């Protein structure tokens, strides 16, 4: 497994970094910043959406100022906003946190029984435990959802609060009925929970591309899972004074609150 951080590339000049072409590895999960930095309040984008999309065609993340939830599906980027709408952001928008890869299904599974969020995670965990729980996975589930609950957060203003504070003040929850759409499920192994949320992190986008967000709960009547195992992980760390001075220790409880919706 390859683990790389931009902050470690000390030998490059600014000119070399600028002129170096992007050569994306297909079977690699490429991540911008860390979940701890996001929970601590680093909402400053360190990469444009356009640059981010060079590294994959399926992703979850957020935007500068945590202005909505990111869903990348089939190479298209969508922004689930706190007013309940879904936009197509400009490629000049910036990304403070996100994880992306090129999707190649290694495993498929059809769900014939009704599933809740917890039941789905149990099934996904069993698959991952069988195939190797110490690497990264991205799944997409095309399904029918009689109930779907998602959230988004309104864009924050500087000085940025911590993410749990932003959620308490500006989180918007949307409960939808009878939706068809896609779940994007990203799995981070427990030992790497220091850089991303350990376990499963899900975002949803409706079939009509007009509803979406970070998944809090759902009921799925049918669905098809495609799962991509990625044995390489690359992380680009922001090279900013703000990031370099953040205290990123002891963020575990804050990450749990963020994943569970506060």
Coordinates of C-alpha atoms in Angstrom, one line a residue:
X1 CA 0.0 0.0 0.0
X2 CA 1.4 3.4 -1.0
X3 CA 0.9 6.3 1.4
X4 CA 2.0 9.7 0.2
X5 CA 1.6 13.2 1.4
X6 CA 2.3 16.4 -0.5
X7 CA 3.9 17.9 2.6
X8 CA 6.6 15.3 2.3
X9 CA 7.7 16.3 -1.2
X10 CA 10.3 18.7 0.0
X11 CA 12.6 18.5 -3.0
X12 CA 10.4 20.2 -5.6
X13 CA 10.5 23.9 -6.4
X14 CA 7.2 25.8 -7.0
X15 CA 7.9 25.9 -10.7
X16 CA 8.5 22.1 -10.8
X17 CA 5.3 21.5 -8.9
X18 CA 3.4 23.7 -11.3
X19 CA 4.7 22.2 -14.5
X20 CA 4.7 18.6 -13.4
X21 CA 1.9 16.8 -15.3
X22 CA -0.8 14.9 -13.5
X23 CA -0.4 11.2 -13.9
X24 CA -3.3 9.6 -12.1
X25 CA -3.1 5.9 -11.0
X26 CA -6.4 4.1 -11.8
X27 CA -6.4 1.7 -8.9
X28 CA -5.7 4.3 -6.1
X29 CA -7.8 6.2 -3.7
X30 CA -6.7 9.8 -3.9
X31 CA -7.5 12.0 -0.9
X32 CA -7.2 15.7 -0.3
X33 CA -6.4 16.7 3.3
X34 CA -7.7 14.7 6.4
X35 CA -11.0 14.3 8.0
X36 CA -9.5 15.6 11.3
X37 CA -8.5 18.9 9.6
X38 CA -12.1 19.3 8.4
X39 CA -13.6 18.6 11.8
X40 CA -11.1 21.0 13.3
X41 CA -12.4 23.8 11.0
X42 CA -10.0 23.8 8.0
X43 CA -12.5 24.5 5.3
X44 CA -10.0 26.2 3.0
X45 CA -9.9 24.6 -0.4
X46 CA -6.4 23.4 -1.4
X47 CA -7.3 22.0 -4.9
X48 CA -9.7 22.9 -7.6
X49 CA -12.6 20.6 -8.6
X50 CA -11.0 20.4 -12.0
X51 CA -7.7 19.1 -10.7
X52 CA -9.5 16.8 -8.3
X53 CA -11.5 15.2 -11.1
X54 CA -8.2 14.3 -12.9
X55 CA -7.8 11.6 -10.2
X56 CA -11.0 9.6 -10.6
X57 CA -14.6 9.4 -11.6
X58 CA -16.3 8.6 -8.3
X59 CA -15.9 10.5 -5.1
X60 CA -17.3 12.0 -1.9
X61 CA -16.2 15.2 -0.2
X62 CA -17.1 18.8 0.3
X63 CA -16.4 22.3 -1.0
X64 CA -14.7 25.5 0.3
X65 CA -16.4 26.6 3.5
X66 CA -18.1 23.2 3.7
X67 CA -20.6 24.6 1.2
X68 CA -22.7 21.4 0.7
X69 CA -21.8 17.7 0.1
X70 CA -19.9 16.5 -2.9
X71 CA -21.0 13.5 -5.0
X72 CA -18.9 12.6 -8.0
X73 CA -20.6 10.0 -10.1
X74 CA -19.5 8.8 -13.6
X75 CA -17.0 11.6 -13.7
X76 CA -19.5 14.4 -13.1
X77 CA -19.4 16.5 -9.9
X78 CA -22.5 17.4 -8.0
X79 CA -23.0 19.7 -5.0
X80 CA -25.9 18.9 -2.6
X81 CA -26.6 22.3 -1.0
X82 CA -28.2 23.2 2.3
X83 CA -31.3 24.6 0.6
X84 CA -32.1 21.1 -0.7
X85 CA -31.0 21.7 -4.3
X86 CA -28.2 20.0 -6.2
X87 CA -25.9 22.1 -8.4
X88 CA -23.1 21.4 -10.8
X89 CA -20.1 23.4 -9.4
X90 CA -17.6 25.2 -11.5
X91 CA -14.3 23.5 -11.9
X92 CA -12.7 26.5 -10.4
X93 CA -14.4 25.8 -7.0
X94 CA -12.0 24.4 -4.5
X95 CA -12.0 21.2 -2.3
X96 CA -10.9 21.2 1.4
X97 CA -11.5 17.5 1.7
X98 CA -12.4 14.7 -0.7
X99 CA -11.6 11.1 -1.7
X100 CA -11.7 10.0 -5.3
X101 CA -10.8 7.0 -7.5
X102 CA -11.5 5.5 -10.9
X103 CA -14.2 3.0 -10.4
X104 CA -13.6 -0.6 -11.6
X105 CA -16.0 -3.1 -10.0
X106 CA -14.2 -6.1 -8.4
X107 CA -17.4 -7.5 -6.8
X108 CA -21.1 -7.3 -7.3
X109 CA -24.1 -8.3 -5.1
X110 CA -27.8 -8.0 -5.5
X111 CA -30.0 -7.0 -2.5
X112 CA -33.3 -8.8 -2.6
X113 CA -34.4 -8.2 1.0
X114 CA -35.3 -4.8 2.5
X115 CA -32.3 -3.0 4.0
X116 CA -31.8 -0.3 6.5
X117 CA -28.5 1.7 6.8
X118 CA -27.3 -0.4 9.7
X119 CA -28.2 -3.7 7.9
X120 CA -26.4 -2.5 4.8
X121 CA -23.3 -1.7 6.8
X122 CA -23.4 -5.2 8.3
X123 CA -23.5 -6.8 4.9
X124 CA -20.7 -4.5 3.6
X125 CA -18.6 -5.3 6.6
X126 CA -19.0 -9.0 6.0
X127 CA -17.9 -8.6 2.4
X128 CA -14.9 -6.5 3.4
X129 CA -13.9 -8.9 6.2
X130 CA -13.9 -11.7 3.7
X131 CA -11.9 -9.9 1.0
X132 CA -9.5 -8.0 3.3
X133 CA -10.5 -5.3 5.8
X134 CA -7.1 -3.6 5.8
X135 CA -7.4 -1.8 2.5
X136 CA -9.7 0.8 1.0
X137 CA -13.0 0.2 -0.9
X138 CA -15.4 2.4 -2.8
X139 CA -18.9 1.0 -3.6
X140 CA -21.8 2.2 -5.6
X141 CA -25.3 1.0 -4.9
X142 CA -28.1 1.6 -7.4
X143 CA -31.3 1.2 -5.5
X144 CA -34.9 2.0 -4.7
X145 CA -35.4 3.9 -1.4
X146 CA -38.9 4.2 0.1
X147 CA -37.2 6.4 2.8
X148 CA -34.0 8.4 2.5
X149 CA -32.6 10.9 5.1
X150 CA -29.7 13.1 4.1
X151 CA -28.0 16.2 5.4
X152 CA -26.0 19.2 4.1
X153 CA -24.4 22.1 5.8
X154 CA -24.7 25.8 4.9
X155 CA -21.6 27.6 3.8
X156 CA -19.6 28.8 6.7
X157 CA -18.1 32.3 7.2
X158 CA -14.6 33.0 8.6
X159 CA -13.4 32.6 11.2
X160 CA -14.5 29.1 10.7
X161 CA -16.0 27.1 13.6
X162 CA -15.3 23.5 14.2
X163 CA -17.5 21.1 12.1
X164 CA -19.6 19.9 15.0
X165 CA -20.4 23.6 15.8
X166 CA -21.2 24.3 12.2
X167 CA -23.5 21.3 12.2
X168 CA -25.3 22.4 15.3
X169 CA -26.0 25.8 13.8
X170 CA -26.4 25.2 10.1
X171 CA -27.0 21.5 9.3
X172 CA -30.1 20.9 7.2
X173 CA -31.8 17.5 7.2
X174 CA -34.0 16.3 4.3
X175 CA -36.3 13.3 4.5
X176 CA -37.4 12.0 1.1
X177 CA -39.9 9.3 0.1
X178 CA -39.8 6.9 -2.8
X179 CA -36.5 7.7 -4.4
X180 CA -34.4 5.9 -7.0
X181 CA -30.8 6.8 -6.9
X182 CA -27.2 5.9 -6.1
X183 CA -25.3 5.5 -2.8
X184 CA -21.6 6.1 -2.9
X185 CA -20.0 4.2 0.0
X186 CA -16.3 4.8 0.9
X187 CA -14.6 2.5 3.3
X188 CA -11.5 3.4 5.4
X189 CA -9.8 0.6 7.5
X190 CA -9.8 1.2 11.2
X191 CA -6.0 1.6 11.5
X192 CA -6.2 4.6 9.1
X193 CA -9.0 6.4 11.0
X194 CA -6.4 9.1 11.7
X195 CA -6.7 10.4 8.1
X196 CA -10.4 9.5 7.2
X197 CA -13.5 8.3 9.1
X198 CA -13.0 4.7 9.9
X199 CA -15.6 2.4 8.5
X200 CA -18.3 3.5 6.0
X201 CA -19.1 7.0 4.8
X202 CA -22.1 7.3 2.4
X203 CA -23.4 10.0 0.1
X204 CA -26.6 9.8 -1.9
X205 CA -27.6 11.2 -5.3
X206 CA -31.1 10.7 -6.7
X207 CA -31.7 9.4 -10.2
X208 CA -33.0 12.8 -11.3
X209 CA -29.8 14.4 -9.9
X210 CA -31.9 16.9 -7.9
X211 CA -31.7 15.4 -4.4
X212 CA -28.6 14.3 -2.4
X213 CA -26.4 14.7 0.6
X214 CA -24.5 12.9 3.4
X215 CA -26.5 9.8 4.3
X216 CA -28.0 9.7 7.8
X217 CA -30.6 6.9 7.4
X218 CA -32.6 5.0 4.8
X219 CA -34.8 2.1 3.9
X220 CA -33.9 0.3 0.7
X221 CA -36.3 -2.1 -1.0
X222 CA -34.0 -3.3 -3.6
X223 CA -30.5 -2.6 -4.9
X224 CA -27.3 -3.7 -6.7
X225 CA -23.9 -3.2 -5.1
X226 CA -20.7 -2.8 -7.2
X227 CA -17.5 -2.7 -5.0
X228 CA -14.1 -1.6 -6.0
X229 CA -11.1 -2.6 -3.9
X230 CA -8.1 -0.1 -4.0
X231 CA -4.8 -1.2 -2.6
X232 CA -3.1 2.1 -3.0
X233 CA -3.8 5.3 -1.1
X234 CA -2.4 8.8 -1.9
X235 CA -3.0 11.8 0.3
X236 CA -2.3 15.4 -0.7
X237 CA -1.9 17.6 2.4
X238 CA -2.5 21.4 2.3
X239 CA 0.6 23.4 2.5
X240 CA -0.9 26.3 4.4
X241 CA 0.0 28.0 7.7
X242 CA -3.5 27.3 8.9
X243 CA -3.2 23.6 8.3
X244 CA 0.3 23.3 9.6
X245 CA -0.6 24.8 13.0
X246 CA -3.8 22.8 13.5
X247 CA -4.0 20.4 16.5
X248 CA -5.2 17.2 14.7
X249 CA -5.0 14.9 17.7
X250 CA -8.0 13.8 19.7
X251 CA -10.5 14.4 16.9
X252 CA -12.0 10.9 17.1
X253 CA -15.3 11.9 18.9
X254 CA -15.7 14.9 16.6
X255 CA -15.4 12.6 13.6
X256 CA -18.0 10.3 15.0
X257 CA -20.5 13.2 15.6
X258 CA -19.9 14.4 12.0
X259 CA -20.6 10.9 10.5
X260 CA -23.7 10.4 12.6
X261 CA -25.2 13.8 12.0
X262 CA -24.5 15.5 15.3

